[in-house]
XYZ file of C-alpha atoms in Angstrom:
561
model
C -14.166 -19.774 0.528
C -10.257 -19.284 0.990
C -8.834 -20.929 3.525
C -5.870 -18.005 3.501
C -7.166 -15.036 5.605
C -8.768 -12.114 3.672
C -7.624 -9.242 6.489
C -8.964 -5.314 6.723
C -6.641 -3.649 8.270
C -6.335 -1.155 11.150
C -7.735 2.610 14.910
C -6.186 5.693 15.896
C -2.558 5.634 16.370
C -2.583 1.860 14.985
C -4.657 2.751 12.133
C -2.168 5.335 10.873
C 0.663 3.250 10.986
C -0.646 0.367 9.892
C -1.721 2.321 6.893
C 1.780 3.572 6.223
C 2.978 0.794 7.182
C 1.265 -1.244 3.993
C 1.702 1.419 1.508
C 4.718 2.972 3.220
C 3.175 6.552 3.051
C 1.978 6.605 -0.525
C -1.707 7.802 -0.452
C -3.804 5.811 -2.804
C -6.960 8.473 -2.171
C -7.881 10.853 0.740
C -9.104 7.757 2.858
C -9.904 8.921 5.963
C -12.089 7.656 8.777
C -13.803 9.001 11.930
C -12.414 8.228 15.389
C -15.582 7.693 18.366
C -14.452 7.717 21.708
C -16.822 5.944 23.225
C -18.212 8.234 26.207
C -19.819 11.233 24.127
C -18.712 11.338 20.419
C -21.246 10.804 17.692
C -22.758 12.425 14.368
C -26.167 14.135 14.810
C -28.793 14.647 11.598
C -31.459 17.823 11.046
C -33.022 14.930 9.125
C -31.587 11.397 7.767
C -32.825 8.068 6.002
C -36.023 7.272 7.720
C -36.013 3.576 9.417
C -39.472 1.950 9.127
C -39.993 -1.213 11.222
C -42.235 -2.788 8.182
C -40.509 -1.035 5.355
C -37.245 -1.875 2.920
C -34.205 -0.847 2.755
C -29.852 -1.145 3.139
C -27.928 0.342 5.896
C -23.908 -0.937 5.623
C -20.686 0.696 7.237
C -17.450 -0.014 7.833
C -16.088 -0.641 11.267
C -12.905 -0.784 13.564
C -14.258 -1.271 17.040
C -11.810 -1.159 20.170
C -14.173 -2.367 22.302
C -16.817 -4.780 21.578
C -17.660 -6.321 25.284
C -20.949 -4.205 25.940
C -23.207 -2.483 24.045
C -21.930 0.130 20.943
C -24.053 1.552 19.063
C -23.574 2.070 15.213
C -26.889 3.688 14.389
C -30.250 4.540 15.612
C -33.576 6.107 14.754
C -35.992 7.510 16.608
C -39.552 9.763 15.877
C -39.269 11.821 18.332
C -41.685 9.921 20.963
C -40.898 6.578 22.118
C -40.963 4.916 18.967
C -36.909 3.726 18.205
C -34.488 1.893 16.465
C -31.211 0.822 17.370
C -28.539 -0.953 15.454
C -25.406 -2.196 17.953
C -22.521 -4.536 18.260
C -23.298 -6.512 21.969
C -20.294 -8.623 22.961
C -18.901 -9.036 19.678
C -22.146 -9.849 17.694
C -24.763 -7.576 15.895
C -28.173 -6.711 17.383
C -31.084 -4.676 16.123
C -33.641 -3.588 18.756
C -37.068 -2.103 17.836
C -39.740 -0.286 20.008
C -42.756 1.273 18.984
C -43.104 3.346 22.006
C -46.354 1.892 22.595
C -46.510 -1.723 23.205
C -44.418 -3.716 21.344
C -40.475 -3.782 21.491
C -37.908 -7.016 20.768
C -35.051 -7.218 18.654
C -32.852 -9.794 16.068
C -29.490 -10.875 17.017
C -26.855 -12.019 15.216
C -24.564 -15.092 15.557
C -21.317 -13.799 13.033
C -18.614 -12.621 15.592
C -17.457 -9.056 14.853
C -13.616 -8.658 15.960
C -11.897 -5.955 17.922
C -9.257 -4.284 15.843
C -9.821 -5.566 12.937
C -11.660 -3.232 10.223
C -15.256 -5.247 9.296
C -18.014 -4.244 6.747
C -21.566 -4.441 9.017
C -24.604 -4.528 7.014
C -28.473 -5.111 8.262
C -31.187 -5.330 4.673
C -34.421 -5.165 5.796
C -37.555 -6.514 3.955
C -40.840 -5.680 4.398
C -39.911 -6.106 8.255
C -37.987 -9.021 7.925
C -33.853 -8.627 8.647
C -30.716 -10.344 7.065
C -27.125 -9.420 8.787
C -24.310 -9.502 6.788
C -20.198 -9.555 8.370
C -17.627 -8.942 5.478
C -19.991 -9.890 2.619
C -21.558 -13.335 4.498
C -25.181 -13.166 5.366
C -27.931 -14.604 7.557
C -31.566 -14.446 7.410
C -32.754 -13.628 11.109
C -36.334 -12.983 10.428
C -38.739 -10.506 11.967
C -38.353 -8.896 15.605
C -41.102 -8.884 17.843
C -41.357 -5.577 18.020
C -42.086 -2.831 14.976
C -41.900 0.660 14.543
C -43.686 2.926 12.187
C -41.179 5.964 10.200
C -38.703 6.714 12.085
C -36.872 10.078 11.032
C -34.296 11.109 13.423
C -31.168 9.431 12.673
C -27.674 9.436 14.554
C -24.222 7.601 14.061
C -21.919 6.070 17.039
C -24.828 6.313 19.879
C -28.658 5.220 21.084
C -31.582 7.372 21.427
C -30.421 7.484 24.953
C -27.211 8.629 24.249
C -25.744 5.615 26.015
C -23.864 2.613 24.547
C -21.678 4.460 22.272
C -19.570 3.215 19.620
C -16.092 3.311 20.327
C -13.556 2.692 17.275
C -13.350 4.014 13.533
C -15.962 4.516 11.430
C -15.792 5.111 7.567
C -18.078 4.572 4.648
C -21.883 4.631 5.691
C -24.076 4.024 2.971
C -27.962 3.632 3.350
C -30.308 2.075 0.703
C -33.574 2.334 0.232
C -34.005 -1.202 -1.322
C -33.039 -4.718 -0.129
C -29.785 -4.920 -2.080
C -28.389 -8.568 -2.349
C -25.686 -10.517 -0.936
C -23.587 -10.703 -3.988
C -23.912 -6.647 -4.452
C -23.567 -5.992 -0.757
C -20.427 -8.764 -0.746
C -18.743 -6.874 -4.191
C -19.619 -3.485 -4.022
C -18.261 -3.369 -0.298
C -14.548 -2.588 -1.432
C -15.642 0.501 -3.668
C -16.086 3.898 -3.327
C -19.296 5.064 -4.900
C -19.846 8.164 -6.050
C -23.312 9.319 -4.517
C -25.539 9.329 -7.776
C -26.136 6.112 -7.606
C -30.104 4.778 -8.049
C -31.750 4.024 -4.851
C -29.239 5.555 -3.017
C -30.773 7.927 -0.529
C -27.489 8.634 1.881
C -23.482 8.328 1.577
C -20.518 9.450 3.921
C -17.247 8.934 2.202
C -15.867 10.154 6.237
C -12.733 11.536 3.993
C -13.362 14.960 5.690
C -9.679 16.289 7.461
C -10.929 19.258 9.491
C -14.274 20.427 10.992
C -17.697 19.278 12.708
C -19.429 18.712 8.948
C -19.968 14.803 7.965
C -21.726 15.763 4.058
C -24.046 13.779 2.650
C -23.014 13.098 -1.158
C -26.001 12.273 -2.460
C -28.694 14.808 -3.413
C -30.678 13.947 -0.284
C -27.910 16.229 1.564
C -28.681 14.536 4.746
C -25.710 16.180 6.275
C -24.233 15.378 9.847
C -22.855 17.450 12.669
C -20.024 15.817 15.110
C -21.042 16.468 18.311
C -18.214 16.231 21.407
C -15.596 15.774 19.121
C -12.264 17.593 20.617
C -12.011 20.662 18.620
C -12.722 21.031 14.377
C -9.155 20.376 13.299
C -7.742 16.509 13.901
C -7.055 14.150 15.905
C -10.333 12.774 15.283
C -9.760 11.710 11.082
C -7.375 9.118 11.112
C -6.029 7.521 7.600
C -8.605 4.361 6.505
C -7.801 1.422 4.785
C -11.415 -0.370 5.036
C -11.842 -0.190 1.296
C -8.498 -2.052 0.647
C -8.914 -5.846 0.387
C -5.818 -7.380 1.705
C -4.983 -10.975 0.793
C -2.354 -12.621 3.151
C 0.067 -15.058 2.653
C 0.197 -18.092 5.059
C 2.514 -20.286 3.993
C 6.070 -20.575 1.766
C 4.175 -23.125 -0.733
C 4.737 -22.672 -4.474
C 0.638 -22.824 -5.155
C -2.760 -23.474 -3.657
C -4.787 -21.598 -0.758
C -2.301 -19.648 1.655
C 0.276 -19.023 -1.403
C 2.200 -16.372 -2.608
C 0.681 -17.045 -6.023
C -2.536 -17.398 -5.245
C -2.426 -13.975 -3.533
C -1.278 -12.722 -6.503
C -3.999 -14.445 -8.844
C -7.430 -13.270 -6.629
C -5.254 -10.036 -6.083
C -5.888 -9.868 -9.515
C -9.446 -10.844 -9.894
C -10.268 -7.967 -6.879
C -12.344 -5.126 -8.133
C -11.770 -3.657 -4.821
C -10.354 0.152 -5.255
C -7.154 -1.021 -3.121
C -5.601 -4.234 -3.188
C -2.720 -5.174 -0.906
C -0.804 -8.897 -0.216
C 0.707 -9.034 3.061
C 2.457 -11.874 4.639
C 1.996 -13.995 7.903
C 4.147 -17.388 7.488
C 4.509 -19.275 10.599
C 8.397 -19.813 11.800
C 11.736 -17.390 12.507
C 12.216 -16.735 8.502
C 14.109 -16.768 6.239
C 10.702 -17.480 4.626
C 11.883 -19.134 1.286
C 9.424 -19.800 -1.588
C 10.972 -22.454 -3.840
C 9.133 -21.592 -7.318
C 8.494 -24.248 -9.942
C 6.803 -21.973 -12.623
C 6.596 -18.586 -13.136
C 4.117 -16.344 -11.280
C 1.104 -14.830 -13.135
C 1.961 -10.977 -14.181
C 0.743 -8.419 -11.663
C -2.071 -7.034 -13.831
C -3.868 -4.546 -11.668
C -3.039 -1.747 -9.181
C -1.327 -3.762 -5.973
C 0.840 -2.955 -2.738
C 3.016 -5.787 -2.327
C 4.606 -5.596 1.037
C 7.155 -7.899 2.750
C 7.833 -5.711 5.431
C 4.194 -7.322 6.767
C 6.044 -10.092 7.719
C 6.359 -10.529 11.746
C 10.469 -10.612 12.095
C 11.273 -9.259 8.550
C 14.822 -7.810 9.146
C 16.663 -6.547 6.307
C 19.989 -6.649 7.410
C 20.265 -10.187 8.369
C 17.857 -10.876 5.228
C 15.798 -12.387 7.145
C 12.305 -12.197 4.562
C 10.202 -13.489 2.389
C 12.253 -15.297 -0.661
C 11.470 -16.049 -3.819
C 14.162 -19.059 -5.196
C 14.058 -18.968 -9.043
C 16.625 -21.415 -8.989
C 13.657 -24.090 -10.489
C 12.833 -21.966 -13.462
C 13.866 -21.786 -16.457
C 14.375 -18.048 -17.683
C 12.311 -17.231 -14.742
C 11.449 -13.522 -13.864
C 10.816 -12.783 -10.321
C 8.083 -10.224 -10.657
C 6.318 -8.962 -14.065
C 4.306 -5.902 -13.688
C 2.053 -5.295 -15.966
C -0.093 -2.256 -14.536
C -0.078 1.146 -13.144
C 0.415 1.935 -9.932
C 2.218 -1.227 -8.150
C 4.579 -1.298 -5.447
C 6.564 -4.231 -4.521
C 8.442 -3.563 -0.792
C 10.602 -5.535 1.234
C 11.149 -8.737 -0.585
C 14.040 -10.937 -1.907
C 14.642 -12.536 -4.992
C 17.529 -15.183 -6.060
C 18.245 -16.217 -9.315
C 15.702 -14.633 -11.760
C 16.638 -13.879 -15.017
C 15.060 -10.484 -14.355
C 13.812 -9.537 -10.767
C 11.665 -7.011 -11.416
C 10.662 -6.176 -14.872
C 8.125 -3.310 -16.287
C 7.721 -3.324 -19.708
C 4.736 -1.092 -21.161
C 4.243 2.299 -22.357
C 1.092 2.419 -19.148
C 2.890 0.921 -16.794
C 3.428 3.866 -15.034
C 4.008 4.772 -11.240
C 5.812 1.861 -9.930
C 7.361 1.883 -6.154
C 10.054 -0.575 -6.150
C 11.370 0.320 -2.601
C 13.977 -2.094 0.234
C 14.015 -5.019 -1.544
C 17.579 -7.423 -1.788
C 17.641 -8.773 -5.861
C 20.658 -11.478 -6.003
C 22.189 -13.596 -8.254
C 20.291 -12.283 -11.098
C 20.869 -13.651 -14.532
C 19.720 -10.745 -16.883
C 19.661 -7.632 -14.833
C 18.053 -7.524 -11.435
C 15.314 -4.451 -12.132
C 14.340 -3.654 -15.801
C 12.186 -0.625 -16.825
C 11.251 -0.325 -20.237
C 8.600 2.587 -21.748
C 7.205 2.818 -18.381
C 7.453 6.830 -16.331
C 7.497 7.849 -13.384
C 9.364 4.983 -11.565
C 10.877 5.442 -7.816
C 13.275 2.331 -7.070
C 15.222 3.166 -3.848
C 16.379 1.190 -0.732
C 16.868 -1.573 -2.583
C 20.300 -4.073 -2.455
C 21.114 -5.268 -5.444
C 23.842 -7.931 -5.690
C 25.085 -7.249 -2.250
C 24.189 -8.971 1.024
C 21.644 -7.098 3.475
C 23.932 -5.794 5.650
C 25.996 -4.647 2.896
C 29.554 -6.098 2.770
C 29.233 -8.887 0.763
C 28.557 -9.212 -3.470
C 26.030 -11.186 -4.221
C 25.720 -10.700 -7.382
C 26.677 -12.927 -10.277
C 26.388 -11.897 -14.302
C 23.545 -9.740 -14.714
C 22.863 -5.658 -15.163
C 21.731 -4.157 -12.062
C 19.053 -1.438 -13.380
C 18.630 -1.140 -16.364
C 16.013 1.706 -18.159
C 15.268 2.655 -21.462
C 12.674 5.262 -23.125
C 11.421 5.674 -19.858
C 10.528 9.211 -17.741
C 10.893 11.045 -14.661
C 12.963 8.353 -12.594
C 13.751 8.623 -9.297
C 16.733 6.141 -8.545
C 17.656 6.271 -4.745
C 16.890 8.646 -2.380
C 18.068 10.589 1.334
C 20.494 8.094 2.124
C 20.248 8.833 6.618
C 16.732 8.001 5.451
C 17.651 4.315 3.935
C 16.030 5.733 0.808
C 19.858 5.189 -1.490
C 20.154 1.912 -3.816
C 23.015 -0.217 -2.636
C 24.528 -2.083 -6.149
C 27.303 -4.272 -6.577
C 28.215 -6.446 -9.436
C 30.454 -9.350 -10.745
C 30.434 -9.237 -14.545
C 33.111 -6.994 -16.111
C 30.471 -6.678 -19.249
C 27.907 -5.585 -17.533
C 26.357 -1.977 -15.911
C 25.600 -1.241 -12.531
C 23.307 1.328 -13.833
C 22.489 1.743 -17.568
C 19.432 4.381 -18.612
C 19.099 5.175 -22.135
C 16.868 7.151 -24.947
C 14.903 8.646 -21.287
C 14.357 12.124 -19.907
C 14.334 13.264 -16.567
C 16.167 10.623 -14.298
C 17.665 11.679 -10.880
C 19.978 9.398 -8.698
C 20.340 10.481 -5.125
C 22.276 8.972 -2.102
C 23.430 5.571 -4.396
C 26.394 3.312 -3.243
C 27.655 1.923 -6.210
C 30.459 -0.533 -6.690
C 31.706 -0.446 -2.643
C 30.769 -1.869 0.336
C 29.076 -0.004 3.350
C 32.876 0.260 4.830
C 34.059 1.360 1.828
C 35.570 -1.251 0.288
C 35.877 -2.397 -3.304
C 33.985 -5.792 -3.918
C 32.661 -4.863 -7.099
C 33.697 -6.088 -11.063
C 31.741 -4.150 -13.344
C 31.214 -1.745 -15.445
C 29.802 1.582 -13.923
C 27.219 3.869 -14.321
C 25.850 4.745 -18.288
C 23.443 7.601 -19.426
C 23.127 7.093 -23.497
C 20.828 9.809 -25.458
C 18.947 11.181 -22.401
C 18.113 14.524 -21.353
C 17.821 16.214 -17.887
C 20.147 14.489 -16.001
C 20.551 15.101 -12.121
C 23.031 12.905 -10.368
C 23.702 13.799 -7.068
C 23.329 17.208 -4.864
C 24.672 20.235 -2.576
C 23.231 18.111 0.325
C 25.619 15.610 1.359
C 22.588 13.272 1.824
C 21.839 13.275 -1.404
C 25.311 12.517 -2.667
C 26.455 9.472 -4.703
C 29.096 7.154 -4.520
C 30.719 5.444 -7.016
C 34.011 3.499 -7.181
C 35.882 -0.269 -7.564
C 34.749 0.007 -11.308
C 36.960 -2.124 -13.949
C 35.688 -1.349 -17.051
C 34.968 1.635 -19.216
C 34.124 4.730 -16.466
C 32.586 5.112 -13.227
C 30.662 7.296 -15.174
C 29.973 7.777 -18.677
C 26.795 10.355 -20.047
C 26.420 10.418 -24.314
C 24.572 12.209 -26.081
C 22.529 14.228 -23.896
C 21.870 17.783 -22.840
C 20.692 19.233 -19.426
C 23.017 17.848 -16.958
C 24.188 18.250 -13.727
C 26.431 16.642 -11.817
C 26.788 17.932 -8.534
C 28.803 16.785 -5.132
C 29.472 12.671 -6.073
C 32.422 10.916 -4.910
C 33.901 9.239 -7.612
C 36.664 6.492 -6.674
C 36.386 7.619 -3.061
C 35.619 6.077 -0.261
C 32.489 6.495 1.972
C 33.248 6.665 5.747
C 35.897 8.832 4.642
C 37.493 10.288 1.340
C 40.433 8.040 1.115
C 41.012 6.815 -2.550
C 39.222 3.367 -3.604
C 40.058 3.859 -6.696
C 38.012 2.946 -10.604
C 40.481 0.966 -12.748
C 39.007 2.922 -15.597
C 38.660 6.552 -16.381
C 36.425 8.540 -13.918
C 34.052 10.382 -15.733
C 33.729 9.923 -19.765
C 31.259 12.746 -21.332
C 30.819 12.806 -25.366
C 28.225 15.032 -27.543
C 26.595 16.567 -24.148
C 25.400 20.098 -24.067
C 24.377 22.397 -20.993
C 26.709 20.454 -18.514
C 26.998 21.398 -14.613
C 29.977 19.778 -12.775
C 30.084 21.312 -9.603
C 31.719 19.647 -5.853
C 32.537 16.324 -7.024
C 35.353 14.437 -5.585
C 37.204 12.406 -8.296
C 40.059 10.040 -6.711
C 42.254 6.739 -7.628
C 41.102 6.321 -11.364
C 43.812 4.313 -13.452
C 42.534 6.269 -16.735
C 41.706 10.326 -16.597
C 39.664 11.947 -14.358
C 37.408 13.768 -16.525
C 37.298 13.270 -20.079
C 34.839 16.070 -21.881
């Protein structure tokens, strides 16, 4: 057991942003759950998975209950007489009551507290009449109730056979079994999506519906549900899910052990959940500084890895979660070596590299608001890896902006690598903010790539405007499809204070368009800042577009085609 907390995340209005919130609007899959009001909502079935007091079977679901004082009901059963099933939460613990309509009635009850607000896998196995209840994965063996039904084929979600006691919360992935499965199955296969055609599977609601009264069944029993007293067919009932998303928290600033940012990042690793995020929640007012002795382990599998999840992260005073490097001999600060992972909000001081991808399958990385000083090497390095969005980020400048930061090192640095997106809207926050303080060294170098775009970048200058950069500029070497800048001011780059070479210098390329930069002028407003070096240098380029830009205060030419 880890003595770090393992958290689910999030209902309605908080369930949405938490969810953006962790993955800052990137959609893994078309998660969705179903909201239940309480009063009147819940899912009717023509026909469902029978219940049989003395049979076998699986019933699981995830849950986000707002209320839990009372009764809520998550399923029930019924024939159709008096004979009934019902399976509840009653003040924060699960219950199963049984009545055969005749004589006999009684129930099992749980002990395992299920929380309010808090997303929780609920699962009752039944065996030849006798129930376990399972919370998240952990089980306990309850026995048999007094009282026992025969089949029971009338089935409903989120209320009783009395329509009372309705559930009131989220709801996502039902799944019902028609054998006993076991705890390590149940305690796995809780963070997957399945796919419907699994054996022994007789019912499965993915809830990842976005409009209508339907609830499908996708197995081939098609036991399909109808919401009933829902407000309308089209939202606000689906609201984003992340049940299936295993999130692994970070406690405390120690290098290793339980509660650490490493150890998040080694069972991160080992999760064969579908989604895997590490969030943070360190005691104290922050900074939060991580003082690393060895390197981390690689980031080998698809993983959100959000700083923001900090209570009292503030970028501007820098106030986050830091990883010091200063330990480590040719340390990196974060080695990705998957797919899809996305690394938000954090700081890192004095790593050789601060972020490095290096693999031709390394694709679809976020690297988005993070502060990378005092790098050695070069603060984010992208190598054979496509379709790569770094924006927000400070590199080599202080959080609020007017200060370098930076010492030796290459700010980002790309090579054979596609489709980049560098920056972004910058009223959004979305622009890179790079400074640097090695006259040998790029602020931005991209090489033998296709397809890169820089939008709303601040390069070289402070947010005022002025010149605390010494460095060479920004380099495009043998690439194609270049798109710096746009006709929307937003959009626009800014680059100036550079002392060697050119603010700007594209060889060897073809497709390019440069459109509405300020070179060598200032930000708040166009007064000259000035490059000590030529402008813009272009050599063996074809298919060129230089349109609006604003070229001011360079010691060598403007433009040199």
């Amino acid at each position: 057991m880890k003595s770090y907390r393992r958290t689910k995340a999030v209902a309605k209005a908080a369930a949405a942003a938490i969810y953006f919130f962790l993955f800052q609007g990137e959609v893994l899959a078309q998660d969705n759950s179903l909201q239940f009001d309480g009063t009147d909502d819940h899912i009717t079935f023509a026909s469902g998975p029978a219940f049989n007091g003395s049979g076998t079977m699986t019933f699981e679901a995830w849950i986000y209950p707002t209320n839990v004082t009372g009764i809520h009901t998550i399923a029930s059963w019924n024939d159709g007489g008096g004979g009934l099933a019902n399976f509840y939460i009653q003040n924060g613990v699960l219950e199963l009551f049984e009545d055969d309509g005749v004589v006999n009635s009684g129930g099992v009850v749980g002990t395992m507290t299920v929380n309010i607000n808090e997303w929780t896998h609920v699962a009752f196995v039944e065996t030849a009449g006798s129930f376990d209840f399972y919370v998240n994965g952990s089980g306990e063996s309850l026995g048999a109730p007094a009282g026992s039904t025969g089949t029971l084929a009338t089935y409903a979600l989120g209320t009783s056979n009395a329509g009372t006691n309705n559930f009131e919360g989220l709801m996502d992935e039902v799944r019902v079994w028609g054998i006993a499965q076991s705890q390590p199955t149940i305690d796995v296969q809780r963070f997957n999506a399945l796919v419907g055609n699994e054996s022994n599977l007789t019912a499965y609601y993915q809830f990842n519906e976005t409009t209508g009264t339907l609830l499908p069944d996708l197995t081939a029993s098609t036991f399909d549900g109808t919401l009933v007293n829902f407000p309308g067919s089209t939202d606000p009932n689906w609201v984003l899910s992340t049940a299936l998303t295993e999130i692994f928290t970070v406690t405390n600033t120690n290098d290793d052990f339980a509660g650490s940012f490493r150890q998040a990042i080694s069972d991160a690793n080992g999760s064969t959940a579908d989604n895997v995020a590490i969030s943070f929640d360190i005691a104290g007012g922050g900074p939060w500084i991580i003082s690393l002795a060895t390197q981390l382990p690689n980031i080998t599998r698809a993983l959100t890895i959000n700083g923001k999840s900090q209570p009292g992260w503030d970028f501007a005073t820098e106030n986050m979660v830091t990883l010091d490097l200063a330990a480590v001999t040719n340390g990196d600060g974060f080695i990705i070596s998957s797919p899809n992972v996305s690394v938000i909000g954090m700081k890192t001081l004095n790593a050789d590299f601060g972020i490095q991808i290096n693999g031709e399958t390394y694709d679809n990385a976020l690297i988005e608001s993070n502060i990378i000083n005092q790098n050695i090497v070069t603060a984010i390095d992208i190598i054979n890896a496509d379709n790569i969005t770094i924006k927000g980020n400070h590199i080599g400048v202080s959080g609020d902006g007017l200060f370098n930061q930076a010492t030796s090192g290459t700010g980002i640095s790309a090579s054979s690598s596609d489709n980049l997106m560098l920056g972004g809207n910058r009223s959004m926050g979305e622009g890179n903010h790079i400074v640097g303080n090695a006259f040998s060294s790029y602020l931005i170098v991209i090489s033998g790539s296709n397809a890169p775009t820089l939008h709303g970048n601040l390069v070289g200058l402070s947010v005022d405007g002025t010149d605390i950069t010494t460095s060479r500029g920004i380099s495009f070497n043998t690439t194609d499809n270049i798109v710096i800048g746009n006709l929307d001011d937003n959009l626009r780059n800014y680059v100036a204070g550079i002392d060697n070479l050119a603010a700007l210098s594209i060889t060897n390329g073809s497709g390019i368009d440069v459109v509405n930069n300020y070179i060598g002028a200032g930000i708040v407003d166009t007064h000259t800042v000035g490059n000590n070096v030529t402008g813009v240098s272009t050599s063996g380029i074809t298919n060129f577009t230089f349109e609006g830009n604003l070229i001011g205060g360079s010691t060598g030419q403007g433009l040199i085609l």
